[in-house]
Amino acid sequence: MKVRTTIVLALVAGLAASAGASAQTEPAKPAPTTAELILQHKAKAKAVGAGIFDGTVARLCSVADNAVPRVRSAVPASTPPRETWYAQPYKVFDNLYWVGTKIHSSWALTTSDGIILIDTLYNYAAEAEIVDGLKALGLNPADVKYVIISHGHGDHDEGARLLQERYGAKVVMGAEDWDLVAKQTAMAGGQPKRDLVAQDGEKITLGDTTVTTILTPGHTPGTVSAIFQVKDHGRPVTVAYSGGTAFVFPPAAATFDLYVASQKKLAKAAADAGATVLLSNHAQFDNAYDLARIAQLPRKAGEPNPFEIGAGAVADYFVVSSECAEAAKLEMSSR
């Protein structure tokens, strides 16, 4: 019996030694190439964003000119044909109104003591979409008390001076983007005077409503995002507002890293707040133009507002933006 046991143990030891030697001599898999890593990041973004964020994937992962700095023209652009941009305004939640164009968004958040407006479109659209749009919805533009500008690009800030001068609204912007605006001496609609500087985690309260500003540099140095609540048939719903998405900054690894860090920061803030709605200032990113119209349709009992995509989908948005940014950074380094 002892002899048999000894033979079995010897065989087991021999097999183990053989397996160990085989494992040691097996060649290691080569590290993925830069091209392979780029494809992996894009594939993940495409898989995660499928259906809801196809537009975000298309803009961030597919367009070759992502990493091209945006420079505001010294001469204001001519107004494009009205039919290419004009959109009817819509009420989309009990206290949130979309007053944007087919391409860019402006949002009016009504409170018990006035209106907080987020982003102000190009100058050519501000009067027709924001001023006239609010009136068409039964709201008074003179009730706009705060105007939060997500970042200092013309498609979002050119209506700020109109609201500031005509109605006395307080304009809120990130410090670095106030500096950007100060350099735009030929700004269409005119430069708003420097007013309130957004702080990280600051709570802007008007009446019964609070907007928390979150600094998310990357798209511009002073990009401002936000968290706030709206109501859907009286039920509180939390919104995460992404202030800047496309890669129009000077191409540098450090800037892409800053952008990704900001996306993760806002993703955490959204998750902590229980956000189930993701809004932005471009319809391509959040489907605002389509969803605003769908929101006018009757809903079945228990059917959510079309803007309410769920906490998981909100988190997915930031995965898409981060993965596409990682891919773009690698593409930049491989040129």
mmCIF file of C-alpha atoms in Angstrom:
data_model
loop_
_atom_site.group_PDB
_atom_site.id
_atom_site.type_symbol
_atom_site.label_atom_id
_atom_site.label_comp_id
_atom_site.label_asym_id
_atom_site.label_seq_id
_atom_site.Cartn_x
_atom_site.Cartn_y
_atom_site.Cartn_z
ATOM 1 C CA MET A 1 0.000 0.000 0.000
ATOM 2 C CA LYS A 2 2.827 2.364 0.828
ATOM 3 C CA VAL A 3 4.497 1.632 -2.492
ATOM 4 C CA ARG A 4 1.310 2.422 -4.414
ATOM 5 C CA THR A 5 0.821 5.670 -2.518
ATOM 6 C CA THR A 6 4.399 6.674 -3.198
ATOM 7 C CA ILE A 7 3.950 6.039 -6.928
ATOM 8 C CA VAL A 8 0.721 8.122 -7.060
ATOM 9 C CA LEU A 9 2.334 11.038 -5.223
ATOM 10 C CA ALA A 10 5.296 10.886 -7.558
ATOM 11 C CA LEU A 11 3.006 11.008 -10.596
ATOM 12 C CA VAL A 12 1.089 13.977 -9.187
ATOM 13 C CA ALA A 13 4.301 15.822 -8.424
ATOM 14 C CA GLY A 14 5.580 15.093 -11.895
ATOM 15 C CA LEU A 15 2.421 16.404 -13.549
ATOM 16 C CA ALA A 16 2.514 19.556 -11.410
ATOM 17 C CA ALA A 17 6.142 20.167 -12.295
ATOM 18 C CA SER A 18 5.364 19.634 -15.941
ATOM 19 C CA ALA A 19 2.443 22.057 -15.811
ATOM 20 C CA GLY A 20 4.570 24.638 -14.019
ATOM 21 C CA ALA A 21 7.309 24.354 -16.594
ATOM 22 C CA SER A 22 4.756 24.684 -19.382
ATOM 23 C CA ALA A 23 3.277 27.800 -17.765
ATOM 24 C CA GLN A 24 6.720 29.319 -17.386
ATOM 25 C CA THR A 25 7.684 28.728 -20.972
ATOM 26 C CA GLU A 26 4.369 29.874 -22.496
ATOM 27 C CA PRO A 27 5.050 33.213 -24.239
ATOM 28 C CA ALA A 28 3.315 36.267 -22.781
ATOM 29 C CA LYS A 29 0.641 37.925 -24.872
ATOM 30 C CA PRO A 30 1.881 41.134 -26.486
ATOM 31 C CA ALA A 31 0.508 44.395 -25.105
ATOM 32 C CA PRO A 32 -2.248 45.863 -27.277
ATOM 33 C CA THR A 33 -1.085 48.386 -29.838
ATOM 34 C CA THR A 34 -2.244 51.986 -29.770
ATOM 35 C CA ALA A 35 -4.546 51.266 -32.696
ATOM 36 C CA GLU A 36 -6.069 48.337 -30.812
ATOM 37 C CA LEU A 37 -6.581 50.437 -27.673
ATOM 38 C CA ILE A 38 -8.310 53.144 -29.713
ATOM 39 C CA LEU A 39 -10.679 50.562 -31.158
ATOM 40 C CA GLN A 40 -11.351 49.129 -27.692
ATOM 41 C CA HIS A 41 -12.295 52.534 -26.253
ATOM 42 C CA LYS A 42 -14.536 53.328 -29.212
ATOM 43 C CA ALA A 43 -16.179 49.909 -29.135
ATOM 44 C CA LYS A 44 -17.017 50.314 -25.459
ATOM 45 C CA ALA A 45 -18.461 53.794 -26.051
ATOM 46 C CA LYS A 46 -20.545 52.512 -28.949
ATOM 47 C CA ALA A 47 -21.846 49.543 -26.960
ATOM 48 C CA VAL A 48 -22.698 51.596 -23.875
ATOM 49 C CA GLY A 49 -24.247 54.493 -25.807
ATOM 50 C CA ALA A 50 -26.259 52.391 -28.263
ATOM 51 C CA GLY A 51 -29.775 53.703 -28.711
ATOM 52 C CA ILE A 52 -29.856 56.635 -26.293
ATOM 53 C CA PHE A 53 -26.516 58.318 -26.961
ATOM 54 C CA ASP A 54 -25.819 57.455 -30.580
ATOM 55 C CA GLY A 55 -25.419 61.167 -31.335
ATOM 56 C CA THR A 56 -22.830 61.576 -28.583
ATOM 57 C CA VAL A 57 -20.880 58.585 -29.873
ATOM 58 C CA ALA A 58 -21.036 59.943 -33.423
ATOM 59 C CA ARG A 59 -19.788 63.373 -32.371
ATOM 60 C CA LEU A 60 -17.067 62.281 -29.977
ATOM 61 C CA CYS A 61 -15.814 58.989 -31.360
ATOM 62 C CA SER A 62 -16.295 59.393 -35.096
ATOM 63 C CA VAL A 63 -15.582 62.966 -36.099
ATOM 64 C CA ALA A 64 -12.005 63.596 -37.169
ATOM 65 C CA ASP A 65 -11.864 67.244 -36.094
ATOM 66 C CA ASN A 66 -12.732 66.695 -32.420
ATOM 67 C CA ALA A 67 -9.447 68.051 -31.124
ATOM 68 C CA VAL A 68 -9.527 71.326 -33.038
ATOM 69 C CA PRO A 69 -9.642 74.490 -30.901
ATOM 70 C CA ARG A 70 -12.726 76.641 -31.428
ATOM 71 C CA VAL A 71 -11.989 80.278 -32.141
ATOM 72 C CA ARG A 72 -14.819 82.788 -32.160
ATOM 73 C CA SER A 73 -14.815 84.697 -35.419
ATOM 74 C CA ALA A 74 -13.791 88.352 -35.220
ATOM 75 C CA VAL A 75 -16.765 89.116 -37.444
ATOM 76 C CA PRO A 76 -20.138 87.820 -36.206
ATOM 77 C CA ALA A 77 -21.532 85.161 -38.526
ATOM 78 C CA SER A 78 -24.558 86.019 -40.602
ATOM 79 C CA THR A 79 -27.896 84.649 -39.464
ATOM 80 C CA PRO A 80 -28.662 81.294 -41.073
ATOM 81 C CA PRO A 81 -32.088 80.773 -42.665
ATOM 82 C CA ARG A 82 -34.749 80.661 -39.953
ATOM 83 C CA GLU A 83 -36.132 77.317 -41.105
ATOM 84 C CA THR A 84 -32.782 75.662 -40.384
ATOM 85 C CA TRP A 85 -32.815 76.498 -36.671
ATOM 86 C CA TYR A 86 -36.146 77.792 -35.374
ATOM 87 C CA ALA A 87 -38.098 75.455 -33.082
ATOM 88 C CA GLN A 88 -41.309 75.860 -31.141
ATOM 89 C CA PRO A 89 -40.843 76.143 -27.348
ATOM 90 C CA TYR A 90 -42.207 73.390 -25.121
ATOM 91 C CA LYS A 91 -43.012 72.681 -21.498
ATOM 92 C CA VAL A 92 -41.260 69.390 -20.699
ATOM 93 C CA PHE A 93 -41.695 69.080 -16.910
ATOM 94 C CA ASP A 94 -43.975 70.869 -14.443
ATOM 95 C CA ASN A 95 -41.319 73.532 -13.935
ATOM 96 C CA LEU A 96 -38.887 73.116 -16.840
ATOM 97 C CA TYR A 97 -39.291 74.581 -20.313
ATOM 98 C CA TRP A 98 -37.210 74.019 -23.427
ATOM 99 C CA VAL A 99 -36.659 77.249 -25.368
ATOM 100 C CA GLY A 100 -33.942 76.100 -27.745
ATOM 101 C CA THR A 101 -33.307 75.742 -31.455
ATOM 102 C CA LYS A 102 -33.232 72.503 -33.418
ATOM 103 C CA ILE A 103 -29.528 72.311 -32.607
ATOM 104 C CA HIS A 104 -28.832 74.213 -29.388
ATOM 105 C CA SER A 105 -30.728 74.268 -26.109
ATOM 106 C CA SER A 106 -31.750 76.861 -23.576
ATOM 107 C CA TRP A 107 -33.707 75.777 -20.504
ATOM 108 C CA ALA A 108 -36.051 77.808 -18.292
ATOM 109 C CA LEU A 109 -36.431 76.490 -14.761
ATOM 110 C CA THR A 110 -39.375 78.159 -13.061
ATOM 111 C CA THR A 111 -39.414 78.720 -9.310
ATOM 112 C CA SER A 112 -41.714 80.326 -6.761
ATOM 113 C CA ASP A 113 -39.736 83.563 -7.144
ATOM 114 C CA GLY A 114 -38.796 83.790 -10.823
ATOM 115 C CA ILE A 115 -36.909 81.922 -13.521
ATOM 116 C CA ILE A 116 -33.419 80.454 -13.700
ATOM 117 C CA LEU A 117 -32.307 80.244 -17.338
ATOM 118 C CA ILE A 118 -29.535 77.873 -18.396
ATOM 119 C CA ASP A 119 -27.635 78.859 -21.572
ATOM 120 C CA THR A 120 -28.708 81.517 -24.058
ATOM 121 C CA LEU A 121 -28.063 80.332 -27.651
ATOM 122 C CA TYR A 122 -26.547 82.357 -30.489
ATOM 123 C CA ASN A 123 -27.498 86.015 -30.574
ATOM 124 C CA TYR A 124 -29.626 85.557 -33.693
ATOM 125 C CA ALA A 125 -31.869 83.047 -31.874
ATOM 126 C CA ALA A 126 -32.105 84.606 -28.406
ATOM 127 C CA GLU A 127 -34.994 86.976 -29.098
ATOM 128 C CA ALA A 128 -37.093 84.515 -31.106
ATOM 129 C CA GLU A 129 -36.489 81.435 -28.997
ATOM 130 C CA ILE A 130 -35.958 82.720 -25.454
ATOM 131 C CA VAL A 131 -37.835 86.022 -25.184
ATOM 132 C CA ASP A 132 -40.683 85.195 -27.552
ATOM 133 C CA GLY A 133 -40.594 81.534 -26.541
ATOM 134 C CA LEU A 134 -41.137 82.325 -22.858
ATOM 135 C CA LYS A 135 -44.035 84.609 -23.765
ATOM 136 C CA ALA A 136 -45.593 81.916 -25.953
ATOM 137 C CA LEU A 137 -45.454 79.550 -22.980
ATOM 138 C CA GLY A 138 -47.210 82.068 -20.749
ATOM 139 C CA LEU A 139 -44.034 83.077 -18.929
ATOM 140 C CA ASN A 140 -42.624 86.569 -18.463
ATOM 141 C CA PRO A 141 -38.998 87.068 -19.598
ATOM 142 C CA ALA A 142 -38.733 89.842 -17.010
ATOM 143 C CA ASP A 143 -38.983 87.103 -14.374
ATOM 144 C CA VAL A 144 -35.581 85.688 -15.383
ATOM 145 C CA LYS A 145 -33.437 86.380 -12.310
ATOM 146 C CA TYR A 146 -30.409 84.190 -13.003
ATOM 147 C CA VAL A 147 -28.775 83.170 -16.274
ATOM 148 C CA ILE A 148 -26.293 80.320 -15.903
ATOM 149 C CA ILE A 149 -23.880 80.055 -18.846
ATOM 150 C CA SER A 150 -22.325 76.612 -19.125
ATOM 151 C CA HIS A 151 -19.331 77.910 -21.079
ATOM 152 C CA GLY A 152 -18.094 80.835 -23.122
ATOM 153 C CA HIS A 153 -18.867 79.773 -26.679
ATOM 154 C CA GLY A 154 -21.136 81.782 -28.952
ATOM 155 C CA ASP A 155 -23.798 79.106 -29.310
ATOM 156 C CA HIS A 156 -24.467 79.349 -25.569
ATOM 157 C CA ASP A 157 -23.502 82.822 -24.352
ATOM 158 C CA GLU A 158 -24.455 85.345 -27.035
ATOM 159 C CA GLY A 159 -27.936 85.955 -25.612
ATOM 160 C CA ALA A 160 -26.596 86.761 -22.145
ATOM 161 C CA ARG A 161 -26.212 90.496 -22.606
ATOM 162 C CA LEU A 162 -29.779 90.862 -23.885
ATOM 163 C CA LEU A 163 -31.173 89.270 -20.727
ATOM 164 C CA GLN A 164 -28.757 91.121 -18.486
ATOM 165 C CA GLU A 165 -29.430 94.574 -19.924
ATOM 166 C CA ARG A 166 -33.122 94.313 -20.745
ATOM 167 C CA TYR A 167 -34.325 92.422 -17.674
ATOM 168 C CA GLY A 168 -31.580 92.876 -15.097
ATOM 169 C CA ALA A 169 -30.827 89.164 -14.860
ATOM 170 C CA LYS A 170 -27.701 88.080 -12.989
ATOM 171 C CA VAL A 171 -25.305 86.176 -15.265
ATOM 172 C CA VAL A 172 -23.325 83.277 -13.772
ATOM 173 C CA MET A 173 -20.230 81.906 -15.535
ATOM 174 C CA GLY A 174 -16.973 80.176 -14.678
ATOM 175 C CA ALA A 175 -14.081 82.552 -13.931
ATOM 176 C CA GLU A 176 -11.907 81.392 -16.831
ATOM 177 C CA ASP A 177 -14.778 81.718 -19.267
ATOM 178 C CA TRP A 178 -15.549 85.240 -18.082
ATOM 179 C CA ASP A 179 -11.963 85.904 -19.128
ATOM 180 C CA LEU A 180 -12.640 84.319 -22.539
ATOM 181 C CA VAL A 181 -15.711 86.490 -23.048
ATOM 182 C CA ALA A 182 -13.791 89.617 -22.047
ATOM 183 C CA LYS A 183 -11.510 89.079 -25.064
ATOM 184 C CA GLN A 184 -14.425 88.886 -27.526
ATOM 185 C CA THR A 185 -14.639 92.536 -28.526
ATOM 186 C CA ALA A 186 -16.708 91.678 -31.629
ATOM 187 C CA MET A 187 -19.077 89.328 -29.789
ATOM 188 C CA ALA A 188 -22.461 89.100 -31.502
ATOM 189 C CA GLY A 189 -25.084 90.522 -29.173
ATOM 190 C CA GLY A 190 -22.385 92.294 -27.187
ATOM 191 C CA GLN A 191 -20.358 91.241 -24.173
ATOM 192 C CA PRO A 192 -22.258 90.788 -20.934
ATOM 193 C CA LYS A 193 -20.673 92.695 -18.082
ATOM 194 C CA ARG A 194 -18.751 90.487 -15.670
ATOM 195 C CA ASP A 195 -21.208 89.435 -13.007
ATOM 196 C CA LEU A 196 -21.375 86.330 -10.796
ATOM 197 C CA VAL A 197 -18.523 83.800 -10.868
ATOM 198 C CA ALA A 198 -19.616 80.182 -10.539
ATOM 199 C CA GLN A 199 -18.044 78.251 -7.694
ATOM 200 C CA ASP A 200 -17.677 74.496 -7.353
ATOM 201 C CA GLY A 201 -20.573 73.087 -5.356
ATOM 202 C CA GLU A 202 -22.244 76.482 -5.095
ATOM 203 C CA LYS A 203 -26.005 76.469 -4.502
ATOM 204 C CA ILE A 204 -27.915 79.081 -6.466
ATOM 205 C CA THR A 205 -31.298 79.313 -4.798
ATOM 206 C CA LEU A 206 -34.308 81.168 -6.125
ATOM 207 C CA GLY A 207 -37.548 80.732 -4.231
ATOM 208 C CA ASP A 208 -38.217 77.034 -3.748
ATOM 209 C CA THR A 209 -35.572 75.805 -6.211
ATOM 210 C CA THR A 210 -31.812 75.268 -5.954
ATOM 211 C CA VAL A 211 -29.273 74.663 -8.715
ATOM 212 C CA THR A 212 -25.904 73.278 -7.627
ATOM 213 C CA THR A 213 -23.082 74.342 -9.934
ATOM 214 C CA ILE A 214 -20.211 71.948 -10.561
ATOM 215 C CA LEU A 215 -17.011 73.093 -12.235
ATOM 216 C CA THR A 216 -16.098 70.640 -15.003
ATOM 217 C CA PRO A 217 -13.167 72.115 -16.952
ATOM 218 C CA GLY A 218 -12.174 70.469 -20.208
ATOM 219 C CA HIS A 219 -14.448 71.622 -23.016
ATOM 220 C CA THR A 220 -13.398 75.103 -21.909
ATOM 221 C CA PRO A 221 -11.312 76.023 -18.857
ATOM 222 C CA GLY A 222 -14.377 77.360 -17.018
ATOM 223 C CA THR A 223 -17.103 74.927 -18.052
ATOM 224 C CA VAL A 224 -19.965 74.782 -15.549
ATOM 225 C CA SER A 225 -22.295 71.808 -15.133
ATOM 226 C CA ALA A 226 -25.192 71.511 -12.701
ATOM 227 C CA ILE A 227 -27.485 69.334 -10.632
ATOM 228 C CA PHE A 228 -31.075 70.400 -9.941
ATOM 229 C CA GLN A 229 -34.561 69.049 -9.383
ATOM 230 C CA VAL A 230 -37.660 69.317 -11.531
ATOM 231 C CA LYS A 231 -41.144 67.908 -11.019
ATOM 232 C CA ASP A 232 -43.111 65.542 -13.198
ATOM 233 C CA HIS A 233 -46.797 65.669 -12.257
ATOM 234 C CA GLY A 234 -45.634 66.740 -8.809
ATOM 235 C CA ARG A 235 -43.026 63.980 -8.448
ATOM 236 C CA PRO A 236 -39.446 65.204 -7.835
ATOM 237 C CA VAL A 237 -36.972 64.206 -10.528
ATOM 238 C CA THR A 238 -33.245 64.994 -10.417
ATOM 239 C CA VAL A 239 -31.405 66.345 -13.459
ATOM 240 C CA ALA A 240 -27.698 66.226 -14.286
ATOM 241 C CA TYR A 241 -26.769 69.010 -16.715
ATOM 242 C CA SER A 242 -23.589 68.430 -18.714
ATOM 243 C CA GLY A 243 -22.081 71.810 -19.490
ATOM 244 C CA GLY A 244 -19.572 70.925 -22.209
ATOM 245 C CA THR A 245 -19.010 67.832 -24.305
ATOM 246 C CA ALA A 246 -17.067 68.114 -27.584
ATOM 247 C CA PHE A 247 -13.263 68.103 -27.775
ATOM 248 C CA VAL A 248 -12.742 71.590 -29.176
ATOM 249 C CA PHE A 249 -9.835 72.432 -26.887
ATOM 250 C CA PRO A 250 -6.153 72.592 -27.863
ATOM 251 C CA PRO A 251 -5.020 68.961 -28.277
ATOM 252 C CA ALA A 252 -2.844 67.954 -25.317
ATOM 253 C CA ALA A 253 -2.782 64.815 -23.197
ATOM 254 C CA ALA A 254 -3.156 66.843 -19.995
ATOM 255 C CA THR A 255 -6.322 68.535 -21.296
ATOM 256 C CA PHE A 256 -7.885 65.221 -22.261
ATOM 257 C CA ASP A 257 -7.033 63.905 -18.791
ATOM 258 C CA LEU A 258 -8.666 66.983 -17.249
ATOM 259 C CA TYR A 259 -11.737 66.431 -19.402
ATOM 260 C CA VAL A 260 -12.029 62.779 -18.340
ATOM 261 C CA ALA A 261 -11.569 63.711 -14.674
ATOM 262 C CA SER A 262 -14.409 66.225 -15.007
ATOM 263 C CA GLN A 263 -16.680 63.647 -16.626
ATOM 264 C CA LYS A 264 -16.034 61.237 -13.771
ATOM 265 C CA LYS A 265 -16.575 64.028 -11.248
ATOM 266 C CA LEU A 266 -19.962 64.918 -12.723
ATOM 267 C CA ALA A 267 -20.883 61.231 -13.029
ATOM 268 C CA LYS A 268 -20.294 60.819 -9.280
ATOM 269 C CA ALA A 269 -22.286 63.961 -8.466
ATOM 270 C CA ALA A 270 -25.141 62.697 -10.642
ATOM 271 C CA ALA A 271 -25.073 59.271 -8.997
ATOM 272 C CA ASP A 272 -24.905 60.750 -5.487
ATOM 273 C CA ALA A 273 -27.911 62.956 -6.281
ATOM 274 C CA GLY A 274 -29.863 60.090 -7.867
ATOM 275 C CA ALA A 275 -30.159 61.844 -11.236
ATOM 276 C CA THR A 276 -32.380 60.068 -13.746
ATOM 277 C CA VAL A 277 -32.364 62.819 -16.396
ATOM 278 C CA LEU A 278 -29.353 63.913 -18.469
ATOM 279 C CA LEU A 279 -29.569 67.304 -20.156
ATOM 280 C CA SER A 280 -27.037 69.280 -22.159
ATOM 281 C CA ASN A 281 -26.980 72.277 -24.490
ATOM 282 C CA HIS A 282 -26.810 70.411 -27.817
ATOM 283 C CA ALA A 283 -29.690 68.261 -29.027
ATOM 284 C CA GLN A 284 -27.156 65.871 -30.547
ATOM 285 C CA PHE A 285 -26.022 64.900 -27.061
ATOM 286 C CA ASP A 286 -29.334 64.551 -25.193
ATOM 287 C CA ASN A 287 -31.946 64.374 -28.006
ATOM 288 C CA ALA A 288 -33.678 67.451 -26.559
ATOM 289 C CA TYR A 289 -35.369 68.601 -29.761
ATOM 290 C CA ASP A 290 -36.999 65.201 -30.320
ATOM 291 C CA LEU A 291 -37.797 64.487 -26.672
ATOM 292 C CA ALA A 292 -39.356 67.933 -26.140
ATOM 293 C CA ARG A 293 -41.890 67.138 -28.837
ATOM 294 C CA ILE A 294 -42.469 63.596 -27.607
ATOM 295 C CA ALA A 295 -43.126 65.014 -24.124
ATOM 296 C CA GLN A 296 -46.257 66.688 -25.506
ATOM 297 C CA LEU A 297 -47.891 63.329 -26.246
ATOM 298 C CA PRO A 298 -50.294 61.706 -23.776
ATOM 299 C CA ARG A 299 -48.754 59.135 -21.456
ATOM 300 C CA LYS A 300 -50.144 55.940 -20.039
ATOM 301 C CA ALA A 301 -50.441 55.601 -16.280
ATOM 302 C CA GLY A 302 -47.020 55.029 -14.788
ATOM 303 C CA GLU A 303 -45.177 55.816 -18.026
ATOM 304 C CA PRO A 304 -42.135 58.012 -17.318
ATOM 305 C CA ASN A 305 -41.421 61.359 -18.897
ATOM 306 C CA PRO A 306 -39.420 60.719 -22.106
ATOM 307 C CA PHE A 307 -36.534 62.724 -20.661
ATOM 308 C CA GLU A 308 -36.339 60.402 -17.661
ATOM 309 C CA ILE A 309 -33.907 57.758 -18.880
ATOM 310 C CA GLY A 310 -32.880 56.314 -15.502
ATOM 311 C CA ALA A 311 -29.788 56.481 -13.314
ATOM 312 C CA GLY A 312 -28.049 53.736 -15.277
ATOM 313 C CA ALA A 313 -28.395 55.558 -18.584
ATOM 314 C CA VAL A 314 -27.219 58.813 -17.004
ATOM 315 C CA ALA A 315 -24.094 56.987 -15.838
ATOM 316 C CA ASP A 316 -23.677 55.546 -19.344
ATOM 317 C CA TYR A 317 -23.470 59.050 -20.812
ATOM 318 C CA PHE A 318 -20.295 59.727 -18.861
ATOM 319 C CA VAL A 319 -18.823 56.377 -19.823
ATOM 320 C CA VAL A 320 -19.359 57.312 -23.477
ATOM 321 C CA SER A 321 -17.774 60.741 -23.126
ATOM 322 C CA SER A 322 -14.819 59.374 -21.138
ATOM 323 C CA GLU A 323 -14.133 56.434 -23.457
ATOM 324 C CA CYS A 324 -14.280 58.633 -26.559
ATOM 325 C CA ALA A 325 -11.914 61.102 -24.887
ATOM 326 C CA GLU A 326 -9.438 58.328 -24.120
ATOM 327 C CA ALA A 327 -9.608 57.236 -27.763
ATOM 328 C CA ALA A 328 -9.132 60.791 -29.011
ATOM 329 C CA LYS A 329 -6.116 61.265 -26.733
ATOM 330 C CA LEU A 330 -4.490 58.142 -28.165
ATOM 331 C CA GLU A 331 -5.295 59.240 -31.721
ATOM 332 C CA MET A 332 -3.669 62.581 -31.021
ATOM 333 C CA SER A 333 -0.523 60.936 -29.642
ATOM 334 C CA SER A 334 -0.231 58.622 -32.650
ATOM 335 C CA ARG A 335 -0.344 61.348 -35.287
#
